[in-house]
Amino acid sequence: MADPGHPVKCSPVMVDGVALNGPTVNILDSEDFLQQSMAIILEDAVKKATDVKEKVCEWRPPEELKELLDLELRDEGESESQILQRCRDAIRYSVKTTHPRFFNQLFAGLEPYSLVASCIVEALKPSAYTYEVGPVFTLVEDAVLRKMMELVGWEEGGDGIFNAGGSMSNMYAVNLARYHHCPDIKQLGLSAAPRLVLFTSQECHYSISKAAAFLGIGTKNVYKVPSDESGKMIPSALEELIKKAKSEGAVPFMVNATAGTTVLGAFDPLEEIADICGEHNLWLHVDVTNSVAWNPHKMMMACLQCSAFLVRDKTGLLQRCYSASASYLFQQDKFYDISFDTGDKSIQCGRKPDAFKFWLLWKAVGARQLEQRVDRALAMARYLADEIKKREGFRLLMEPEYANVCFWYIPPSLRHSSSPSAVLLLPLQVAPVIKERMMKVGSMMVGYQPHSDRANFFRMIVISPQAGKADMDFVLDEIHNLGKDL
Amino acid sequence: MADPGHPVKCSPVMVDGVALNGPTVNILDSEDFLQQSMAIILEDAVKKATDVKEKVCEWRPPEELKELLDLELRDEGESESQILQRCRDAIRYSVKTTHPRFFNQLFAGLEPYSLVASCIVEALKPSAYTYEVGPVFTLVEDAVLRKMMELVGWEEGGDGIFNAGGSMSNMYAVNLARYHHCPDIKQLGLSAAPRLVLFTSQECHYSISKAAAFLGIGTKNVYKVPSDESGKMIPSALEELIKKAKSEGAVPFMVNATAGTTVLGAFDPLEEIADICGEHNLWLHVDVTNSVAWNPHKMMMACLQCSAFLVRDKTGLLQRCYSASASYLFQQDKFYDISFDTGDKSIQCGRKPDAFKFWLLWKAVGARQLEQRVDRALAMARYLADEIKKREGFRLLMEPEYANVCFWYIPPSLRHSSSPSAVLLLPLQVAPVIKERMMKVGSMMVGYQPHSDRANFFRMIVISPQAGKADMDFVLDEIHNLGKDL
């Protein structure tokens, strides 16, 4: 290949026995492979994976799957046709989380625009730390954050950062609240500080405890506020716990409220909690006051992962809290407006431009349709709940407030009582056994779990516009088919 | 569309004014769009982006680029042809980090096998927390971690986790070292603990300070050990600082050693540091003793981000340190071997299966070629250093130990002295002005920065097998062309 950029010279230039002339890897040699792989991805990982007539999963136990995949990494490489087969196998044995009958997680469905944005990002390999390296993506992030803050209701704007998932957003919040409470902790650490306490409901996501452990606050200093039957934090109980912490000599600094709990999909009463926070001067996360963690990879269907942390602060708090001012990235003598070098607000160094996956989708679909999709998912959840109430052998745990529908299935042999306490007598293994059969058949995926004194129940999440009423009916029919002999 | 899975019914089922029949989004409707987008990605983001005859960047200042991109998110969506144009524009104005003449970061080049793996992951939307949801990807991660530990020299194996970047790996290390030192801190926090101190060289990556701030240790409790001229930690200085910390009543718990510093590419003397750690009973990170942070997205060229944290521990330390035991994900009554449910070792909840991007690449290329690529990159760095020494107006900062080549360019008008101190008199703005011109021309990208009392110099990273000797020569010619009038 003789071109003006990479001229071929006759004599090899050798350093330490290595020839340095020309590139040793040329993308053009891989063009066929890339074309064929993309065709496989479109056929198997997109069309077939989302086809309701195909299986959700092709279950194999770990030891068998290990054999099938031939995981070992060897000294010699393999041919392109072998690698293409590996791609087919990896797709075949993967769970199809984009299948219309995957209801197992708080994400579902496939949004083609977001997929294209993801693939652009993968090919371009950008990092969102500086405008220099990621001009398009730092601007896109800025635009998306502004729009999200507008939707949250912060007319005055604020600050924010996309990061590696909702758990990370919650860690950002806890650390920022601590920094806001006492900036000296960034330099001096907690060993000289009083015992700091944060409050969250017993129904909160486990990332709050992980954050407390990781950030040196300690999991015992996460005071879990009791929730009511529907999963909402009880404000009077919060107030009591704050007083208790203070009476112990500890220092409350933050309340984490949850808008859509993981299991029940419950919304904490934000206004009442905000009032209590105002009174006690506490940072409130996930509210209209201080900060919000919002994952567009859930109900907005952006490709995984797409998570934003938003802060209602315009004084540069996020930058002051997180900055380390690395001189090799964040030079102050650059020739452009360095306010777009947002990397120093992050705990990461390299950081994927996840905002782009939301931006392109939003551009294509528009805010109105995004809103309609949410409305439809919530209506679908209510339809499912109503069906559950109508069907014999099904029992709704509670009316859904969000897209989570929690319910028991009671096999005919166990339907000895029509009283509400029947489900409490339900053998623990009913849901796990149905789940096992469901995975082995591969017809659908719905999660299960116990909850305080409630026996294992199904937690079904309804998100994707690729699922319809027929899929709701199918799930209930199929659970009955899989469990009626138990 | 009438199919057995999604039958069409005549009367719409309405809930809250929303029709629920059938899916409202169908992937098949997007097939053309996906085909066309993939063609654009292959043409513009892969072939053109890596073509040495094309520009590395198409520089626009932020305000102008904002206008060009039309970033606003509106209520109504756009047509597919408009979205395709947005894809072309996003690619056009992005920096081509995969271009053979991008030497600006510690990553470079494009590895087609890794790109295909990335796109499979994006389409399948897996999360690596449980075998249930990510059977292929949890097994792949396990296999890759084992192989990496073997290469690190841990015949007995260990534990590990892929995570969202090298900064995160370092945070994992600091927290794990702390947990190992005193497990009670996980529950009780640091407020009751003595002042913990960790040691790292003054040349270490800034993520160590970020970790100390985030984890509640405090940046002042990161004791920076002096490095020698070549950027290596001075062991005797480490020993002195450990004694100093103890005499202050603080508790040393960890040493972070760096194998390839960010700026100079220096390797700390691991064996001597390991001896000191052994003597003082300190956790050593990045060594053959306790833990390692390894980013295959750098020299191994896996797509961004691909970062592993490895621990030489087989007692489940990682799990104990990080677990929160969420009942909705990590049920203990599952029907398969739950040791593959690795999510509770992570600070994230959802987590991308980044190991797959390294695995497929390794399968295709083989360990031997990966090794040859590293050898070649190091030989290329030595060739570049030798050229710099030969050329008038260029001055090498130090002999490269790794793939980082640091050097000054002295414009003819400033070459008044041949003494080594000439570079100290170099006006600060020489490198920034050349960088500005380089970006505006778009011919290549090389970073610059100051370093202690040294004026701004270029830091060029040589990684990609897509770059050859001609590209090294080009960089030096181009810097001279861009800066000779200064």
Coordinates of N, CA, C and O in Angstrom, one line a residue, chain A residues 5-6 13 16 20 22 24-25 31 47 60 62 70-76 78 95 97 101 104-105 109 118 122 124-125 129 131-132 147 164 178 186-187 189-190 205-206 210 214-216 218-220 304-305 322 326 328 331 333 346 348 350-352 359 363 367-368 376 382 435 448-449 456 465-466 469 471, chain B residues 5-6 13 16 20 22 24-25 31 47 60 62 70-76 78 95 97 101 104-105 109 118 122 124-125 129 131-132 164 178 186-187 189-190 205-206 210 214-216 218-220 304-305 322 326 328 331 333 346 348 350-352 359 363 366-368 376 382 435 448-449 456 465-466 469 471:
Chain A
G5 N 0.7 9.3 2.6 CA 0.8 9.3 4.1 C 1.8 8.2 4.6 O 2.5 8.5 5.6
H6 N 1.7 7.0 4.1 CA 2.5 5.9 4.6 C 3.4 5.3 3.5 O 3.1 4.2 3.0
V13 N 13.6 -0.4 8.7 CA 14.2 0.3 9.8 C 14.0 -0.6 11.0 O 12.9 -0.9 11.4
D16 N 15.9 -2.7 18.0 CA 15.8 -3.9 18.9 C 15.1 -5.1 18.2 O 14.3 -5.8 18.8
L20 N 10.1 -1.3 11.9 CA 9.2 -0.2 12.2 C 8.5 0.4 11.0 O 7.7 1.3 11.1
G22 N 6.1 1.4 8.2 CA 4.6 1.2 7.9 C 3.8 0.7 9.1 O 4.4 0.2 10.1
T24 N 1.5 -2.0 11.0 CA 1.4 -3.5 10.9 C 0.0 -4.0 11.0 O -0.3 -5.2 10.7
V25 N -0.9 -3.1 11.3 CA -2.3 -3.5 11.3 C -3.0 -2.5 10.4 O -2.8 -1.3 10.6
E31 N -12.1 -5.0 6.5 CA -13.4 -4.5 6.1 C -14.4 -5.6 5.9 O -15.5 -5.5 6.3
K47 N -32.5 -8.3 15.2 CA -33.8 -8.8 14.7 C -34.2 -10.0 15.4 O -35.4 -10.1 15.9
R60 N -28.2 -22.6 29.5 CA -27.2 -23.7 29.8 C -26.6 -23.4 31.2 O -26.3 -22.3 31.5
P62 N -23.7 -23.2 34.0 CA -22.3 -22.6 33.8 C -21.3 -23.6 33.2 O -20.6 -23.2 32.3
D70 N -15.7 -22.4 24.7 CA -14.3 -22.5 24.6 C -13.6 -21.2 25.0 O -13.1 -20.5 24.2
L71 N -13.6 -21.0 26.3 CA -13.2 -19.6 26.8 C -11.7 -19.4 26.8 O -11.3 -18.2 26.9
E72 N -10.9 -20.4 26.7 CA -9.5 -20.3 26.9 C -8.8 -19.3 25.9 O -9.1 -19.3 24.7
L73 N -7.9 -18.5 26.5 CA -7.1 -17.6 25.7 C -5.8 -18.1 25.4 O -5.0 -18.5 26.3
R74 N -5.4 -18.3 24.1 CA -4.2 -19.0 23.7 C -3.2 -18.0 23.1 O -3.4 -16.9 22.8
D75 N -2.0 -18.6 22.8 CA -0.9 -17.8 22.2 C -1.2 -17.4 20.8 O -0.9 -16.3 20.3
E76 N -1.8 -18.3 20.0 CA -2.1 -18.1 18.6 C -3.5 -17.6 18.4 O -4.4 -18.0 19.2
E78 N -7.1 -16.9 16.0 CA -8.0 -17.7 15.3 C -8.3 -17.0 13.9 O -8.2 -15.8 13.8
V95 N -28.6 -13.8 27.2 CA -30.0 -13.5 27.5 C -30.4 -12.3 26.6 O -29.7 -11.4 26.4
T97 N -32.1 -9.4 26.5 CA -32.8 -8.4 27.4 C -33.7 -7.4 26.6 O -34.4 -6.7 27.1
R101 N -40.5 -10.0 25.7 CA -40.9 -10.7 27.0 C -39.8 -10.8 28.0 O -39.8 -11.7 28.8
N104 N -37.4 -8.7 33.4 CA -36.7 -9.1 34.6 C -35.9 -8.0 35.3 O -35.5 -8.1 36.5
Q105 N -35.7 -6.9 34.6 CA -34.8 -5.8 35.1 C -35.5 -4.5 34.9 O -36.6 -4.4 34.3
G109 N -36.1 -3.7 26.2 CA -36.4 -3.1 24.8 C -35.1 -2.6 24.2 O -34.0 -2.5 24.8
S118 N -24.5 4.4 20.2 CA -23.5 3.6 20.9 C -22.4 3.1 20.0 O -21.3 3.1 20.4
E122 N -18.5 3.6 20.1 CA -17.5 2.5 20.2 C -16.4 2.7 19.1 O -15.3 2.4 19.3
L124 N -15.5 5.5 17.5 CA -14.7 6.7 17.6 C -13.8 6.7 18.8 O -12.8 7.5 18.9
K125 N -14.1 5.9 19.8 CA -13.3 5.8 21.1 C -13.0 7.2 21.7 O -11.9 7.5 22.0
Y129 N -13.5 13.7 28.8 CA -12.9 14.6 29.9 C -12.6 16.0 29.4 O -12.7 16.9 30.2
Y131 N -12.8 19.1 26.1 CA -13.4 19.5 24.8 C -12.4 19.1 23.7 O -12.7 18.8 22.6
E132 N -11.1 19.2 24.0 CA -10.0 18.9 23.1 C -10.2 17.5 22.4 O -10.1 17.3 21.2
K147 N -31.3 20.2 29.4 CA -32.6 19.8 29.1 C -33.2 19.0 30.3 O -34.4 19.1 30.7
A164 N -21.1 6.2 35.3 CA -21.2 4.8 35.0 C -22.3 4.1 35.8 O -22.2 3.0 36.2
R178 N -21.8 15.6 51.6 CA -20.8 15.6 52.7 C -19.9 16.8 52.5 O -19.6 17.6 53.4
K186 N -12.7 16.9 52.4 CA -12.0 16.5 51.2 C -10.5 16.4 51.5 O -9.9 15.4 51.0
Q187 N -10.0 17.3 52.2 CA -8.5 17.3 52.5 C -8.2 16.5 53.7 O -7.2 15.8 53.8
G189 N -10.1 14.3 55.6 CA -10.7 13.0 55.8 C -11.7 13.0 57.0 O -11.9 14.0 57.6
L190 N -12.2 11.8 57.3 CA -13.3 11.7 58.3 C -12.8 11.4 59.7 O -13.5 11.5 60.6
H205 N -32.5 1.7 47.2 CA -31.6 0.8 46.5 C -30.4 0.6 47.3 O -29.9 1.4 48.1
Y206 N -29.8 -0.6 47.1 CA -28.6 -1.0 48.0 C -27.4 -0.1 47.7 O -26.4 -0.2 48.5
K210 N -23.8 0.8 49.9 CA -22.5 0.6 49.3 C -21.7 2.0 49.3 O -20.5 2.0 49.5
F214 N -18.2 2.6 51.0 CA -17.1 3.1 50.2 C -16.5 4.4 50.6 O -15.3 4.6 50.6
L215 N -17.4 5.3 51.0 CA -17.0 6.7 51.2 C -16.5 6.9 52.7 O -16.2 8.0 53.1
G216 N -16.4 5.8 53.4 CA -15.9 5.9 54.8 C -16.9 6.4 55.8 O -16.5 6.7 56.9
G218 N -19.6 4.6 56.7 CA -20.0 3.4 57.5 C -21.4 3.0 57.3 O -22.3 3.9 57.4
T219 N -21.7 1.7 57.0 CA -23.1 1.3 56.8 C -24.0 1.5 58.0 O -25.2 1.7 57.9
K220 N -23.4 1.5 59.2 CA -24.2 1.7 60.4 C -24.7 3.1 60.5 O -25.6 3.4 61.3
L304 N -27.5 0.8 27.5 CA -26.8 0.7 28.8 C -25.3 1.2 28.6 O -24.7 0.9 27.6
Q305 N -24.7 1.9 29.5 CA -25.4 2.6 30.6 C -25.5 4.1 30.3 O -24.6 4.6 29.7
Y322 N -14.9 17.6 43.4 CA -14.2 16.5 42.8 C -12.9 16.8 42.1 O -12.2 15.9 41.7
A326 N -5.5 17.8 37.2 CA -4.4 17.1 36.6 C -3.8 18.0 35.5 O -4.5 18.4 34.6
Y328 N -1.8 17.3 33.0 CA -1.6 16.8 31.7 C -3.0 16.8 30.9 O -2.9 16.5 29.7
Q331 N -4.9 21.6 31.3 CA -4.0 22.8 31.2 C -4.9 24.0 31.2 O -5.9 24.1 30.6
D333 N -3.7 26.9 30.1 CA -3.3 27.8 29.0 C -3.8 27.3 27.6 O -3.1 27.5 26.6
S346 N -15.5 14.7 37.6 CA -15.8 13.3 37.6 C -14.8 12.6 38.5 O -13.7 13.0 38.7
Q348 N -14.1 9.6 37.6 CA -13.4 8.8 36.6 C -12.4 9.7 35.9 O -12.4 11.0 36.1
G350 N -10.8 8.7 32.2 CA -11.5 8.4 31.0 C -13.0 8.2 31.3 O -13.3 7.6 32.3
R351 N -13.9 8.7 30.5 CA -15.3 8.6 30.8 C -16.1 8.5 29.4 O -15.9 9.3 28.6
K352 N -17.0 7.5 29.3 CA -17.7 7.4 28.1 C -18.7 8.5 27.9 O -19.4 8.9 28.9
W359 N -29.2 11.6 23.6 CA -29.4 12.7 22.7 C -29.9 12.3 21.3 O -30.9 12.9 20.8
K363 N -33.5 13.3 19.8 CA -33.6 14.0 18.5 C -34.5 13.2 17.5 O -35.3 13.9 16.9
A367 N -39.5 14.7 22.4 CA -40.0 14.6 23.8 C -41.4 14.1 24.0 O -41.7 13.4 24.9
R368 N -42.2 14.5 23.0 CA -43.6 14.1 23.1 C -43.8 12.6 23.1 O -44.5 12.0 23.9
R376 N -47.8 5.1 28.3 CA -48.2 3.8 27.9 C -47.7 2.7 28.8 O -48.4 1.7 29.2
R382 N -50.9 -1.0 34.7 CA -52.3 -1.0 35.4 C -53.1 -2.1 34.7 O -53.9 -2.8 35.4
K435 N -39.5 -19.9 38.0 CA -38.4 -19.2 37.3 C -37.5 -20.1 36.6 O -37.1 -19.9 35.5
Y448 N -38.1 -12.5 40.6 CA -38.8 -12.8 41.8 C -37.9 -12.5 43.0 O -36.7 -12.3 42.9
Q449 N -38.5 -12.3 44.2 CA -37.8 -12.1 45.4 C -38.7 -12.1 46.6 O -39.9 -11.9 46.4
N456 N -41.6 -15.3 48.5 CA -41.2 -15.0 47.2 C -42.4 -14.6 46.3 O -43.3 -15.4 46.1
P465 N -41.8 -0.3 24.6 CA -42.9 -0.1 23.7 C -43.0 -1.3 22.7 O -43.9 -1.4 21.9
Q466 N -42.0 -2.2 22.8 CA -42.0 -3.4 21.9 C -42.9 -4.5 22.5 O -43.1 -5.5 21.9
K469 N -50.2 -5.7 25.0 CA -51.2 -6.4 25.8 C -51.1 -7.9 25.7 O -51.2 -8.6 26.7
D471 N -48.5 -9.6 25.3 CA -47.4 -10.1 26.1 C -47.8 -10.1 27.6 O -47.3 -11.0 28.3
Chain B
G5 N -47.2 -14.6 17.8 CA -46.7 -14.0 19.0 C -47.5 -12.7 19.4 O -47.9 -12.5 20.5
H6 N -47.8 -11.9 18.4 CA -48.4 -10.6 18.6 C -49.7 -10.5 17.7 O -49.7 -9.8 16.8
V13 N -57.7 -2.2 23.2 CA -57.8 -2.3 24.6 C -57.3 -1.0 25.2 O -56.1 -0.6 25.0
D16 N -56.7 4.2 30.6 CA -56.4 5.6 30.8 C -56.2 6.3 29.5 O -55.2 7.1 29.3
L20 N -53.5 -0.3 24.2 CA -52.4 -1.2 24.6 C -52.2 -2.4 23.6 O -51.3 -3.2 23.8
G22 N -50.8 -4.7 20.9 CA -49.6 -4.8 20.1 C -48.5 -3.9 20.5 O -48.7 -2.9 21.3
T24 N -45.8 -0.8 20.0 CA -45.9 0.5 19.3 C -44.6 0.8 18.6 O -44.6 1.7 17.8
V25 N -43.6 0.1 19.0 CA -42.3 0.3 18.3 C -41.9 -1.1 17.8 O -41.9 -2.1 18.5
E31 N -35.1 -1.4 10.2 CA -34.0 -2.2 9.5 C -33.2 -1.3 8.5 O -32.0 -1.3 8.5
K47 N -13.3 3.6 8.5 CA -12.3 3.7 7.4 C -11.7 5.1 7.3 O -10.5 5.2 7.3
R60 N -13.4 23.1 15.5 CA -14.3 24.2 15.6 C -14.3 24.7 17.0 O -14.4 23.8 17.9
P62 N -16.0 26.0 20.5 CA -17.3 25.5 21.1 C -18.5 26.2 20.6 O -19.5 25.6 20.2
D70 N -26.6 21.9 16.1 CA -28.0 22.1 16.5 C -28.4 21.2 17.6 O -29.2 20.2 17.5
L71 N -27.9 21.5 18.8 CA -28.0 20.5 19.9 C -29.4 20.4 20.6 O -29.6 19.5 21.3
E72 N -30.2 21.4 20.3 CA -31.5 21.5 21.1 C -32.4 20.3 21.0 O -32.5 19.7 19.9
L73 N -32.9 19.9 22.1 CA -33.9 18.7 22.1 C -35.3 19.2 22.1 O -35.7 20.0 23.0
R74 N -36.1 18.8 21.1 CA -37.4 19.4 20.9 C -38.5 18.4 21.2 O -38.3 17.2 21.4
D75 N -39.7 18.9 21.2 CA -40.9 18.0 21.4 C -41.1 17.0 20.3 O -41.5 15.9 20.5
E76 N -40.8 17.4 19.1 CA -41.1 16.6 17.9 C -39.8 15.9 17.5 O -38.7 16.5 17.5
E78 N -37.3 13.8 14.5 CA -36.8 14.2 13.2 C -36.9 13.0 12.3 O -37.0 11.8 12.7
V95 N -13.0 14.2 17.4 CA -11.6 13.9 17.2 C -11.4 12.4 16.9 O -12.1 11.6 17.4
T97 N -9.6 9.6 17.5 CA -8.6 9.1 18.4 C -8.0 7.8 17.8 O -7.0 7.3 18.4
R101 N -2.2 9.1 13.6 CA -1.4 10.2 14.1 C -2.1 10.9 15.3 O -1.8 12.1 15.6
N104 N -2.2 11.6 21.6 CA -2.5 12.6 22.6 C -2.8 12.0 23.9 O -2.8 12.6 25.0
Q105 N -3.2 10.7 23.9 CA -3.7 10.0 25.1 C -3.0 8.7 25.3 O -2.3 8.3 24.4
G109 N -5.5 4.0 18.3 CA -5.8 2.9 17.3 C -7.1 2.3 17.4 O -7.9 2.6 18.4
S118 N -17.7 -4.8 21.1 CA -18.5 -3.7 21.7 C -19.9 -3.6 21.1 O -20.8 -3.3 21.8
E122 N -23.5 -3.6 22.9 CA -24.5 -2.6 22.8 C -25.8 -3.1 22.3 O -26.9 -2.6 22.8
L124 N -27.0 -6.2 22.6 CA -27.6 -7.2 23.5 C -28.0 -6.5 24.9 O -28.8 -7.1 25.6
K125 N -27.4 -5.4 25.2 CA -27.8 -4.7 26.5 C -27.7 -5.6 27.7 O -28.6 -5.7 28.5
Y129 N -24.1 -8.3 36.3 CA -24.2 -8.6 37.7 C -24.5 -10.0 38.1 O -24.1 -10.5 39.1
Y131 N -25.2 -14.3 36.6 CA -25.2 -15.3 35.5 C -26.5 -15.3 34.8 O -26.6 -15.5 33.6
E132 N -27.6 -15.2 35.6 CA -29.0 -15.2 35.1 C -29.1 -14.3 33.9 O -29.7 -14.6 32.9
A164 N -15.3 0.6 35.6 CA -15.4 1.7 34.7 C -14.2 2.5 34.6 O -14.3 3.8 34.5
R178 N -7.9 -0.7 52.8 CA -8.5 -0.2 54.1 C -9.3 -1.2 54.8 O -9.2 -1.4 56.0
K186 N -16.0 -0.7 57.3 CA -17.1 -0.8 56.4 C -18.4 -0.4 57.1 O -19.3 0.3 56.5
Q187 N -18.6 -0.9 58.3 CA -19.8 -0.6 59.1 C -19.8 0.7 59.9 O -20.7 1.4 59.9
G189 N -17.5 3.3 59.7 CA -17.0 4.5 59.1 C -15.7 4.9 59.7 O -15.1 4.2 60.6
L190 N -15.2 6.0 59.3 CA -13.8 6.5 59.7 C -13.8 7.4 60.9 O -12.8 7.7 61.4
H205 N -0.8 8.9 39.3 CA -2.0 9.4 38.6 C -2.9 10.1 39.6 O -2.9 9.7 40.8
Y206 N -3.6 11.1 39.1 CA -4.4 11.9 40.1 C -5.5 11.2 40.7 O -6.2 11.7 41.6
K210 N -8.0 11.6 44.1 CA -9.5 11.6 44.0 C -10.1 10.5 44.9 O -11.1 10.7 45.6
F214 N -12.7 11.0 48.0 CA -14.0 10.3 47.8 C -14.2 9.3 49.0 O -15.3 9.2 49.5
L215 N -13.2 8.6 49.3 CA -13.3 7.5 50.3 C -13.2 8.1 51.8 O -13.3 7.2 52.7
G216 N -13.2 9.4 51.9 CA -13.2 9.9 53.3 C -11.8 9.8 54.0 O -11.8 10.1 55.2
G218 N -9.1 11.6 52.9 CA -8.6 13.0 52.9 C -7.3 13.1 52.0 O -6.4 12.3 52.2
T219 N -7.3 14.1 51.2 CA -6.1 14.2 50.3 C -4.8 14.5 51.1 O -3.8 14.2 50.6
K220 N -5.0 15.2 52.2 CA -3.7 15.5 53.0 C -3.1 14.2 53.6 O -2.0 14.2 54.1
L304 N -12.7 1.4 24.4 CA -12.9 2.1 25.7 C -14.3 1.7 26.3 O -15.2 1.6 25.6
Q305 N -14.4 1.5 27.6 CA -13.4 1.3 28.5 C -13.3 -0.1 28.9 O -14.3 -0.8 29.0
Y322 N -17.2 -5.5 49.5 CA -18.1 -4.7 48.7 C -19.5 -5.2 48.8 O -20.4 -4.5 48.3
A326 N -28.1 -7.5 47.8 CA -29.5 -7.1 47.4 C -30.3 -8.3 47.1 O -29.9 -9.2 46.3
Y328 N -33.1 -8.6 45.5 CA -33.8 -8.7 44.2 C -32.9 -9.2 43.1 O -33.3 -9.5 42.0
Q331 N -30.5 -13.5 44.9 CA -31.2 -14.5 45.6 C -30.4 -15.7 45.9 O -29.6 -16.1 45.0
D333 N -31.6 -18.7 46.6 CA -32.3 -19.9 46.3 C -32.4 -20.1 44.8 O -33.4 -20.7 44.2
S346 N -18.9 -5.6 43.2 CA -18.8 -4.3 42.5 C -19.4 -3.1 43.3 O -20.3 -3.3 44.0
Q348 N -20.7 -0.8 41.5 CA -21.8 -0.5 40.6 C -22.9 -1.5 40.8 O -22.7 -2.6 41.4
G350 N -25.8 -2.1 37.8 CA -25.6 -2.5 36.4 C -24.1 -2.3 36.1 O -23.5 -1.3 36.5
R351 N -23.5 -3.1 35.2 CA -22.1 -3.0 34.9 C -21.9 -3.6 33.5 O -22.3 -4.7 33.3
K352 N -21.2 -2.9 32.7 CA -21.0 -3.4 31.3 C -20.0 -4.5 31.3 O -19.0 -4.5 32.1
W359 N -11.6 -10.1 25.4 CA -11.6 -11.6 25.1 C -11.7 -11.9 23.6 O -10.9 -12.7 23.1
K363 N -8.8 -13.7 21.4 CA -9.1 -14.9 20.7 C -8.7 -14.7 19.2 O -8.1 -15.7 18.6
G366 N -4.4 -13.6 19.4 CA -3.5 -14.5 20.2 C -2.5 -13.7 21.0 O -2.2 -12.5 20.7
A367 N -2.1 -14.3 22.1 CA -1.2 -13.7 23.1 C 0.1 -13.3 22.4 O 0.7 -12.2 22.7
R368 N 0.6 -14.1 21.5 CA 1.9 -13.9 20.9 C 1.9 -12.5 20.1 O 2.8 -11.7 20.3
R376 N 6.8 -3.8 19.7 CA 7.0 -2.9 18.6 C 6.7 -1.4 19.1 O 7.4 -0.5 18.7
R382 N 11.5 4.1 21.2 CA 13.0 4.4 21.2 C 13.5 5.0 19.9 O 14.3 5.8 19.9
K435 N 0.4 23.5 19.6 CA -0.8 22.6 19.8 C -2.0 23.3 19.1 O -2.8 22.6 18.4
Y448 N 0.6 18.2 25.5 CA 1.7 18.9 26.1 C 1.4 19.2 27.6 O 0.2 19.1 28.0
Q449 N 2.4 19.6 28.4 CA 2.1 19.9 29.7 C 3.4 20.4 30.4 O 4.5 20.1 29.9
N456 N 6.5 23.9 29.6 CA 5.7 23.0 28.7 C 6.5 22.2 27.7 O 7.2 22.7 26.9
P465 N -0.5 -0.1 16.5 CA 0.2 -0.8 15.4 C -0.2 -0.2 14.0 O 0.4 -0.6 13.0
Q466 N -1.2 0.7 14.0 CA -1.6 1.4 12.8 C -0.6 2.6 12.5 O -0.8 3.2 11.5
K469 N 7.0 4.1 11.3 CA 8.1 5.0 11.4 C 7.8 6.3 10.7 O 8.2 7.4 11.1
D471 N 5.2 7.9 10.5 CA 4.3 8.8 11.3 C 5.2 9.5 12.4 O 4.9 10.6 12.8

